[in-house]
Tab-separated table of C-alpha atoms and ligand atoms in Angstrom:
chain	number	residue	atom	x	y	z
A	1	MET	CA	0.000	0.000	0.000
A	2	PHE	CA	1.149	3.494	-0.814
A	3	LEU	CA	0.063	6.648	0.937
A	4	SER	CA	0.381	10.056	-0.662
A	5	VAL	CA	-0.550	13.313	0.992
A	6	GLY	CA	-0.814	16.808	-0.441
A	7	VAL	CA	-0.658	19.578	2.132
A	8	ARG	CA	-1.373	23.257	1.803
A	9	PHE	CA	-0.546	25.456	4.728
A	10	GLU	CA	-0.518	29.145	5.350
A	11	ALA	CA	2.506	30.433	7.187
A	12	ASN	CA	2.857	34.095	7.949
A	13	VAL	CA	6.025	35.565	9.411
A	14	GLU	CA	7.890	32.279	9.707
A	15	ALA	CA	11.569	31.422	9.874
A	16	LEU	CA	11.091	27.716	9.242
A	17	ASN	CA	14.174	27.145	7.134
A	18	MET	CA	17.195	29.352	7.561
A	19	VAL	CA	20.179	28.636	5.371
A	20	GLU	CA	23.030	30.897	6.264
A	21	THR	CA	24.224	33.350	8.842
A	22	ALA	CA	26.663	35.955	7.577
A	23	GLY	CA	27.678	38.487	10.189
A	24	ASN	CA	24.403	39.628	11.700
A	25	TYR	CA	22.194	38.500	8.850
A	26	THR	CA	20.268	35.213	8.831
A	27	LYS	CA	18.794	34.279	5.493
A	28	HIS	CA	15.653	32.354	4.717
A	29	ARG	CA	15.922	29.584	2.138
A	30	ARG	CA	14.843	30.842	-1.250
A	31	VAL	CA	14.430	29.114	-4.587
A	32	PRO	CA	13.928	30.278	-8.162
A	33	TYR	CA	10.386	29.742	-9.301
A	34	LEU	CA	8.894	29.862	-12.759
A	35	VAL	CA	5.666	31.829	-13.056
A	36	GLU	CA	3.634	33.040	-15.974
A	37	GLU	CA	2.739	36.676	-16.116
A	38	ASP	CA	1.144	38.382	-19.126
A	39	ARG	CA	1.709	35.188	-21.115
A	40	LYS	CA	5.408	35.378	-20.443
A	41	LEU	CA	7.423	33.083	-18.251
A	42	LYS	CA	9.620	34.665	-15.651
A	43	THR	CA	11.765	33.637	-12.720
A	44	ILE	CA	10.986	34.947	-9.299
A	45	TYR	CA	12.581	34.059	-5.969
A	46	VAL	CA	10.293	32.715	-3.299
A	47	PRO	CA	10.762	31.572	0.295
A	48	ALA	CA	10.941	27.778	0.534
A	49	ILE	CA	11.294	25.008	3.121
A	50	SER	CA	13.510	22.105	2.190
A	51	GLY	CA	12.379	18.512	2.119
A	52	GLU	CA	15.254	17.720	4.436
A	53	SER	CA	13.829	20.086	7.025
A	54	LEU	CA	10.406	18.408	6.804
A	55	ALA	CA	11.992	14.943	6.779
A	56	HIS	CA	13.877	15.698	9.966
A	57	ALA	CA	10.653	16.765	11.674
A	58	TYR	CA	8.899	13.631	10.452
A	59	GLN	CA	11.632	11.330	11.743
A	60	TRP	CA	11.694	13.091	15.081
A	61	SER	CA	7.978	12.646	15.314
A	62	LEU	CA	8.434	8.973	14.406
A	63	VAL	CA	10.939	8.557	17.247
A	64	LYS	CA	8.306	9.649	19.742
A	65	GLU	CA	5.490	7.525	18.301
A	66	ALA	CA	7.763	4.485	18.118
A	67	LEU	CA	8.909	4.840	21.722
A	68	ALA	CA	5.307	5.252	22.839
A	69	MET	CA	4.448	1.987	21.027
A	70	ASN	CA	7.505	0.153	22.390
A	71	LEU	CA	9.066	-0.217	18.973
A	72	PRO	CA	12.877	-0.304	18.697
A	73	VAL	CA	14.694	2.986	18.211
A	74	CYS	CA	18.491	3.003	18.333
A	75	GLU	CA	20.441	5.095	20.804
A	76	ASP	CA	21.491	7.737	18.219
A	77	CYS	CA	18.071	8.180	16.655
A	78	ALA	CA	16.412	8.389	20.074
A	79	LYS	CA	18.463	11.541	20.651
A	80	GLY	CA	17.338	13.007	17.348
A	81	GLU	CA	20.835	12.523	15.951
A	82	PHE	CA	20.118	10.726	12.732
A	83	PHE	CA	23.588	9.331	11.969
A	84	LYS	CA	21.907	6.298	10.437
A	85	SER	CA	24.652	3.753	11.130
A	86	MET	CA	26.929	5.772	8.893
A	87	ASN	CA	30.198	4.167	10.028
A	88	LYS	CA	31.674	1.355	12.111
A	89	ALA	CA	31.512	3.343	15.338
A	90	HIS	CA	27.769	3.862	14.980
A	91	LEU	CA	26.970	0.428	13.574
A	92	LYS	CA	28.854	-1.303	16.416
A	93	LYS	CA	26.225	-0.042	18.812
A	94	LYS	CA	23.753	-2.271	16.926
A	95	ILE	CA	25.827	-5.306	16.039
A	96	ASN	CA	29.251	-6.327	17.281
A	97	PRO	CA	31.299	-7.798	15.683
A	98	ILE	CA	30.175	-6.309	12.369
A	99	PRO	CA	29.469	-9.052	9.810
A	100	ASP	CA	30.920	-8.760	6.310
A	101	ASP	CA	27.677	-9.791	4.611
A	102	SER	CA	25.611	-6.772	3.556
A	103	LYS	CA	22.307	-8.638	4.057
A	104	LYS	CA	23.226	-9.379	7.657
A	105	ILE	CA	24.175	-5.750	8.229
A	106	GLU	CA	20.878	-4.567	6.762
A	107	ALA	CA	18.909	-7.007	8.913
A	108	ALA	CA	20.702	-5.938	12.071
A	109	ILE	CA	20.002	-2.265	11.421
A	110	ILE	CA	16.340	-2.774	10.520
A	111	LYS	CA	15.723	-4.971	13.544
A	112	SER	CA	17.230	-2.479	15.947
A	113	CYS	CA	15.845	0.790	14.599
A	114	ILE	CA	12.498	1.726	13.044
A	115	ILE	CA	13.799	5.176	12.068
A	116	GLU	CA	16.428	3.655	9.802
A	117	ASP	CA	13.904	1.091	8.561
A	118	VAL	CA	11.472	3.844	7.495
A	119	GLY	CA	13.895	6.708	6.852
A	120	GLY	CA	16.678	4.735	5.165
A	121	PHE	CA	20.393	4.708	5.993
A	122	LEU	CA	23.818	4.627	4.444
A	123	TYR	CA	26.570	2.557	6.008
A	124	ALA	CA	29.580	3.923	4.181
A	125	GLU	CA	32.224	1.325	5.004
A	126	LYS	CA	33.208	-2.018	3.512
A	127	PRO	CA	30.852	-3.444	2.383
A	128	PRO	CA	28.723	-0.322	1.871
A	129	VAL	CA	25.034	-0.899	2.628
A	130	ARG	CA	22.368	1.544	1.645
A	131	ARG	CA	18.634	1.630	2.094
A	132	SER	CA	16.323	4.127	0.415
A	133	SER	CA	13.880	5.951	2.590
A	134	ALA	CA	10.356	4.527	2.583
A	135	PHE	CA	9.005	8.044	2.787
A	136	GLN	CA	9.532	10.891	0.382
A	137	VAL	CA	8.908	14.544	0.931
A	138	SER	CA	9.050	17.496	-1.433
A	139	TYR	CA	10.178	21.019	-0.774
A	140	ALA	CA	7.383	23.191	0.553
A	141	LEU	CA	6.888	25.898	-2.055
A	142	PRO	CA	4.443	28.756	-2.429
A	143	ILE	CA	1.411	27.689	-4.441
A	144	LYS	CA	1.593	28.853	-8.058
A	145	SER	CA	-1.351	31.211	-8.198
A	146	MET	CA	-0.118	33.112	-5.178
A	147	ALA	CA	3.621	32.848	-5.629
A	148	LEU	CA	3.838	36.465	-6.702
A	149	PHE	CA	2.576	37.486	-3.276
A	150	ALA	CA	5.022	35.316	-1.386
A	151	THR	CA	7.670	37.361	0.320
A	152	ALA	CA	10.720	37.244	2.513
A	153	GLU	CA	11.372	40.211	4.715
A	154	PRO	CA	14.238	40.854	7.139
A	155	GLN	CA	13.189	41.695	10.674
A	156	LEU	CA	15.414	43.710	12.950
A	157	HIS	CA	16.096	42.271	16.384
A	158	ALA	CA	18.187	43.470	19.265
A	159	ARG	CA	20.038	41.466	21.862
A	160	HIS	CA	21.809	42.931	24.844
A	161	ALA	CA	25.578	42.691	24.860
A	162	GLN	CA	27.376	42.431	28.163
A	163	MET	CA	28.998	45.655	29.291
A	164	ASP	CA	32.143	46.076	31.377
A	165	ALA	CA	32.592	48.672	34.160
A	166	LYS	CA	33.267	51.492	31.726
A	167	GLY	CA	30.091	50.704	29.876
A	168	LYS	CA	31.876	49.469	26.818
A	169	LYS	CA	33.280	46.144	25.788
A	170	GLY	CA	35.815	46.466	23.012
A	171	ASN	CA	33.933	47.796	20.076
A	172	VAL	CA	30.730	46.002	20.982
A	173	SER	CA	27.938	48.426	21.649
A	174	GLU	CA	25.231	48.065	24.255
A	175	GLN	CA	22.899	46.319	21.891
A	176	MET	CA	23.721	43.862	19.178
A	177	ILE	CA	21.399	44.231	16.283
A	178	TYR	CA	20.700	41.403	13.932
A	179	TYR	CA	18.336	40.594	11.132
A	180	VAL	CA	16.280	37.476	10.623
A	181	GLU	CA	14.521	37.023	7.317
A	182	THR	CA	10.959	35.903	7.685
A	183	GLY	CA	8.954	34.267	4.935
A	184	THR	CA	5.259	34.520	4.238
A	185	ALA	CA	3.376	32.357	1.779
A	186	LEU	CA	0.675	29.791	1.197
A	187	TYR	CA	2.880	26.716	0.885
A	188	GLY	CA	2.233	23.332	-0.644
A	189	PHE	CA	4.152	20.088	-0.284
A	190	THR	CA	3.786	16.388	-0.982
A	191	PHE	CA	4.518	13.523	1.388
A	192	ASN	CA	4.618	9.889	0.245
A	193	LEU	CA	4.944	6.749	2.309
A	194	ASP	CA	5.571	3.335	0.811
A	195	LEU	CA	4.055	1.050	3.434
A	196	ASP	CA	5.252	-2.082	1.619
A	197	ALA	CA	8.878	-1.139	2.129
A	198	ILE	CA	8.684	-1.096	5.912
A	199	GLY	CA	10.356	-4.042	7.625
A	200	VAL	CA	11.283	-5.589	4.283
A	201	SER	CA	14.829	-6.026	2.971
A	202	SER	CA	15.795	-3.780	0.090
A	203	LEU	CA	18.435	-6.328	-0.888
A	204	GLY	CA	15.856	-8.949	-1.785
A	205	ALA	CA	15.962	-10.881	1.478
A	206	GLY	CA	12.203	-10.535	2.122
A	207	PRO	CA	10.594	-9.520	5.423
A	208	ILE	CA	13.132	-9.069	8.182
A	209	ILE	CA	10.823	-8.728	11.167
A	210	PRO	CA	7.602	-10.581	12.082
A	211	GLU	CA	4.363	-9.575	10.317
A	212	GLU	CA	2.842	-8.254	13.549
A	213	GLU	CA	5.731	-5.895	14.135
A	214	ILE	CA	5.668	-4.740	10.509
A	215	LYS	CA	2.032	-3.771	11.024
A	216	ALA	CA	2.894	-1.912	14.199
A	217	ARG	CA	5.710	-0.086	12.431
A	218	ARG	CA	3.356	0.948	9.621
A	219	GLU	CA	0.949	2.293	12.183
A	220	ALA	CA	3.694	4.246	13.945
A	221	SER	CA	4.748	5.740	10.601
A	222	LEU	CA	1.212	6.939	9.930
A	223	LYS	CA	0.739	8.287	13.420
A	224	ALA	CA	4.019	10.172	13.132
A	225	LEU	CA	2.766	11.970	10.026
A	226	PHE	CA	-0.538	12.689	11.718
A	227	ARG	CA	1.222	14.110	14.760
A	228	MET	CA	3.736	16.124	12.794
A	229	LEU	CA	1.027	17.838	10.771
A	230	SER	CA	-1.412	18.452	13.572
A	231	SER	CA	1.217	19.750	15.982
A	232	ALA	CA	2.944	21.845	13.285
A	233	GLN	CA	6.269	20.917	14.864
A	234	PHE	CA	8.361	21.269	11.768
A	235	GLY	CA	10.943	23.792	10.715
A	236	ALA	CA	13.284	25.931	12.773
A	237	LYS	CA	13.049	28.879	15.127
A	238	LEU	CA	9.610	27.850	16.358
A	239	SER	CA	10.254	29.301	19.801
A	240	ARG	CA	10.031	32.872	18.503
A	241	PHE	CA	8.830	32.507	14.921
A	242	PHE	CA	6.029	30.031	15.274
A	243	PRO	CA	4.231	30.635	11.988
A	244	VAL	CA	0.878	32.349	12.098
A	245	GLY	CA	-1.556	30.269	10.089
A	246	GLY	CA	-1.999	26.538	9.725
A	247	ILE	CA	-3.096	23.779	7.376
A	248	THR	CA	-5.661	25.115	4.927
A	249	GLU	CA	-6.136	21.984	2.799
A	250	LEU	CA	-5.179	18.361	3.008
A	251	THR	CA	-5.620	15.581	0.466
A	252	VAL	CA	-4.890	11.959	1.274
A	253	VAL	CA	-4.752	9.065	-1.153
A	254	VAL	CA	-4.057	5.413	-0.382
A	255	THR	CA	-3.450	3.098	-3.336
A	256	GLU	CA	-2.209	-0.434	-3.845
A	257	HIS	CA	0.747	0.712	-5.927
A	258	PRO	CA	2.742	3.923	-5.887
A	259	PHE	CA	0.563	6.873	-6.821
A	260	VAL	CA	1.406	10.468	-6.008
A	261	VAL	CA	-1.176	13.212	-5.528
A	262	THR	CA	-0.915	16.031	-8.031
A	263	SER	CA	1.257	18.671	-6.422
A	264	PRO	CA	-0.764	21.016	-4.213
A	265	ILE	CA	1.052	23.997	-5.688
A	266	TYR	CA	-1.531	23.801	-8.522
A	267	ASP	CA	-5.000	25.135	-7.831
A	268	SER	CA	-6.732	22.226	-9.569
A	269	TYR	CA	-4.746	19.554	-7.752
A	270	VAL	CA	-7.729	17.994	-5.944
A	271	GLU	CA	-9.768	17.498	-9.134
A	272	ARG	CA	-6.771	16.329	-11.112
A	273	THR	CA	-5.838	13.809	-8.439
A	274	LYS	CA	-9.411	12.471	-8.446
A	275	LYS	CA	-9.482	12.149	-12.227
A	276	ARG	CA	-6.160	10.360	-12.312
A	277	LEU	CA	-7.376	7.936	-9.643
A	278	GLU	CA	-10.503	7.164	-11.683
A	279	VAL	CA	-8.421	6.359	-14.745
A	280	ILE	CA	-6.199	4.035	-12.744
A	281	LYS	CA	-9.232	2.319	-11.253
A	282	GLU	CA	-10.601	1.674	-14.754
A	283	ALA	CA	-7.301	0.595	-16.238
A	284	PHE	CA	-6.082	-1.683	-13.461
A	285	GLY	CA	-9.228	-2.382	-11.463
A	286	GLU	CA	-7.534	-1.268	-8.260
A	287	ASP	CA	-9.261	0.041	-5.179
A	288	TYR	CA	-8.223	3.290	-3.599
A	289	PHE	CA	-8.930	5.636	-0.740
A	290	PHE	CA	-9.350	9.324	-1.395
A	291	ASP	CA	-10.280	12.158	0.913
A	292	SER	CA	-9.731	15.868	0.853
A	293	THR	CA	-10.671	18.644	3.197
A	294	ASN	CA	-10.257	22.295	3.852
A	295	GLU	CA	-11.801	21.986	7.282
A	296	VAL	CA	-10.352	19.533	9.774
A	297	PRO	CA	-7.224	17.892	8.352
A	298	GLU	CA	-6.927	15.499	11.318
A	299	GLU	CA	-10.256	13.954	10.335
A	300	THR	CA	-8.993	13.076	6.862
A	301	LEU	CA	-5.864	11.466	8.246
A	302	ARG	CA	-7.911	9.496	10.748
A	303	LYS	CA	-10.105	8.135	7.955
A	304	ALA	CA	-7.054	7.047	5.964
A	305	ILE	CA	-5.683	5.187	8.985
A	306	GLU	CA	-9.075	3.506	9.470
A	307	TYR	CA	-9.135	2.447	5.819
A	308	LEU	CA	-5.755	0.784	6.249
A	309	LYS	CA	-6.959	-0.926	9.434
A	310	GLU	CA	-9.998	-2.333	7.622
A	311	LYS	CA	-7.717	-3.670	4.925
A	312	GLY	CA	-5.771	-5.456	7.660
A	313	TYR	CA	-2.709	-3.493	6.785
A	314	ILE	CA	-1.971	-2.087	10.183
B	1	MET	CA	36.123	43.189	-19.121
B	2	ASP	CA	37.418	42.517	-15.652
B	3	PHE	CA	35.561	42.904	-12.418
B	4	PRO	CA	38.330	42.614	-9.818
B	5	GLU	CA	36.258	43.672	-6.821
B	6	VAL	CA	33.453	41.249	-7.587
B	7	VAL	CA	36.010	38.491	-8.136
B	8	ASN	CA	37.763	39.320	-4.838
B	9	MET	CA	34.517	39.315	-2.921
B	10	LEU	CA	33.530	35.936	-4.363
B	11	ARG	CA	37.026	34.626	-3.705
B	12	PHE	CA	36.613	35.587	-0.065
B	13	PHE	CA	33.473	33.428	0.148
B	14	VAL	CA	35.334	30.574	-1.541
B	15	ARG	CA	38.043	30.817	1.120
B	16	MET	CA	35.297	30.673	3.720
B	17	ARG	CA	34.154	27.436	2.038
B	18	ASN	CA	30.912	29.077	1.064
B	19	PHE	CA	30.603	28.136	-2.585
B	20	GLY	CA	26.930	29.065	-2.890
B	21	TYR	CA	27.285	32.435	-4.591
B	22	VAL	CA	30.049	31.344	-6.955
B	23	ASP	CA	28.147	28.246	-7.993
B	24	ARG	CA	24.918	30.098	-8.552
B	25	MET	CA	26.663	32.668	-10.718
B	26	GLY	CA	28.737	30.154	-12.605
B	27	ASN	CA	25.778	27.913	-13.367
B	28	ALA	CA	23.179	30.583	-14.103
B	29	LEU	CA	21.406	30.258	-17.433
B	30	THR	CA	19.520	33.521	-17.228
B	31	TYR	CA	20.147	36.971	-15.827
B	32	GLU	CA	17.894	36.861	-12.751
B	33	PRO	CA	19.806	34.231	-10.759
B	34	VAL	CA	23.019	36.256	-11.210
B	35	GLU	CA	21.402	39.428	-9.974
B	36	MET	CA	19.957	37.582	-7.007
B	37	ALA	CA	23.298	35.933	-6.189
B	38	ILE	CA	25.111	39.293	-6.330
B	39	LEU	CA	22.486	40.941	-4.153
B	40	GLU	CA	22.732	38.205	-1.552
B	41	ALA	CA	26.519	38.090	-1.687
B	42	LEU	CA	26.768	41.847	-1.194
B	43	ARG	CA	24.283	41.746	1.672
B	44	ALA	CA	26.182	38.967	3.423
B	45	PHE	CA	29.551	40.565	2.731
B	46	ARG	CA	28.434	43.904	4.155
B	47	SER	CA	27.262	42.181	7.288
B	48	ILE	CA	30.587	40.362	7.642
B	49	HIS	CA	32.392	43.707	7.216
B	50	GLU	CA	30.377	45.199	10.042
B	51	SER	CA	31.274	42.489	12.483
B	52	ALA	CA	34.905	42.109	11.371
B	53	LYS	CA	37.893	42.906	13.606
B	54	THR	CA	40.506	45.482	12.694
B	55	ASP	CA	44.275	44.854	13.010
B	56	GLU	CA	47.125	47.346	13.838
B	57	ASN	CA	47.311	48.385	10.196
B	58	ASP	CA	43.621	49.135	10.071
B	59	ARG	CA	42.882	46.144	7.892
B	60	LYS	CA	39.686	44.235	8.475
B	61	TYR	CA	39.824	40.524	9.049
B	62	ILE	CA	37.872	37.653	10.466
B	63	GLU	CA	39.206	34.564	12.153
B	64	LYS	CA	38.507	31.113	10.870
B	65	ASN	CA	40.080	28.063	12.532
B	66	GLY	CA	42.598	30.348	14.221
B	67	LYS	CA	43.695	31.876	10.906
B	68	LYS	CA	43.179	35.482	9.913
B	69	ILE	CA	41.304	35.979	6.687
B	70	TYR	CA	41.528	39.559	5.450
B	71	LEU	CA	38.475	41.096	3.864
B	72	PRO	CA	38.710	42.660	0.420
B	73	ARG	CA	36.806	45.899	0.045
B	74	ILE	CA	33.120	46.015	-0.726
B	75	PRO	CA	32.780	46.287	-4.520
B	76	ASP	CA	31.826	49.776	-5.573
B	77	GLU	CA	28.577	50.701	-7.152
B	78	GLU	CA	30.027	51.483	-10.556
B	79	GLU	CA	31.677	48.087	-10.911
B	80	ILE	CA	28.473	46.298	-9.912
B	81	ARG	CA	26.457	48.332	-12.376
B	82	THR	CA	28.886	47.593	-15.235
B	83	PHE	CA	29.027	43.948	-14.246
B	84	LEU	CA	25.239	43.499	-14.213
B	85	ASN	CA	24.892	45.275	-17.558
B	86	ALA	CA	27.590	43.087	-19.043
B	87	VAL	CA	25.855	39.924	-17.768
B	88	ARG	CA	22.534	41.060	-19.187
B	89	LYS	CA	24.176	41.290	-22.603
B	90	ASP	CA	26.263	38.159	-22.315
B	91	MET	CA	25.701	35.399	-19.773
B	92	SER	CA	29.212	34.047	-20.204
B	93	VAL	CA	30.532	37.059	-18.262
B	94	ALA	CA	29.028	35.643	-15.063
B	95	LYS	CA	30.585	32.260	-15.711
B	96	ARG	CA	33.985	33.847	-16.295
B	97	VAL	CA	33.851	35.889	-13.098
B	98	ALA	CA	32.871	32.798	-11.111
B	99	THR	CA	35.698	30.822	-12.702
B	100	LEU	CA	38.244	33.509	-11.819
B	101	ALA	CA	37.009	33.566	-8.240
B	102	LEU	CA	37.725	29.849	-7.951
B	103	ALA	CA	41.245	30.175	-9.350
B	104	PHE	CA	44.367	30.864	-7.312
B	105	PRO	CA	45.001	34.633	-7.424
B	106	SER	CA	47.909	35.565	-9.700
B	107	LYS	CA	49.368	38.336	-7.543
B	108	GLY	CA	48.948	39.871	-4.137
B	109	GLY	CA	46.798	37.035	-2.910
B	110	GLU	CA	46.274	36.691	0.812
B	111	GLU	CA	46.689	32.981	1.122
C	401	ZN	ZN1	18.621	4.573	14.393
């Protein structure tokens, strides 16, 4: 089973993805974006949030769900340090001595950590072992029709600098001023989760953990997405730049084989997704789950989880 | 046409292991990305200038891994204007400037 989610969220005055600090200036991530204006294509620069940033939030959310469900999370991942068994030092914490068969290494990692099972890993030693992530996430980008209104604006902040007896410390003045760029846009992003990949070897060795635990891991993966979206705990600088806004639209599709919702950056994405699903149903005779809302996104996610429960998938 | 101050500024970022601006300029296919990269580079560079230390000879520097890296001057308006006009006419100008910034300076370098 394959789950694909299209999310639209409004975020005003956010600093969810900062890329660089030069001197006293902290920059928001920005990407070139192609828009049509007066029948001409042009490039504009819009605030963006990287897939990596969203993926980190998702995996952190998965850590918490997994621990709550008593599923295995390795020592590194439990701290939110996603080293992903990258070298001998980290892999040794899972299996010691380290075998020289890549299938055995993969099995050891998957058994001991759901984060690396779902989020993939790369053991970059001899023999190198790599596992693709079972989830995929796009950049969050301003939706097309409103991209021209998206903006990034530097905000001035002041922080007190410590003073010595004479009231001066070197050439540091009483207040340090700094700028943080804030972004504002109606963003859209896509999240996919390949439920069939969880707990299963990517080297062709079949299921690595018992069926019951695979089901539990699938459930944890879904709950983690649910929790991440409904808590809006993604991106940086939330303590002072918690974005004003929230999810405005959510579309969830569950299919037997990989199917990705039309990107929510397009205004017609809900209708297009529906039409594409109909065609696939006719062509392959495959069942699907579809739901979309601009009211309570949690409700849509709950229904998708129920659908998977009915199918005996979790 | 040479743009020594732009090249020196970009070279400074290269020495700081910040290849972003150079890469964006060197790989740009259209004018806008170059303009954006220059704007951002200038903004960052100005900010670094403001927080830089000054040595006995009144030269500005910053410290990286215990080594002093001296700051070139902020490119002047005229050079930026000429540079942007030149890029608008011929994209290869941006590529050439980025390439020069990556090369070892021929004289008076501060390595
Ligand atoms: Zn782990």
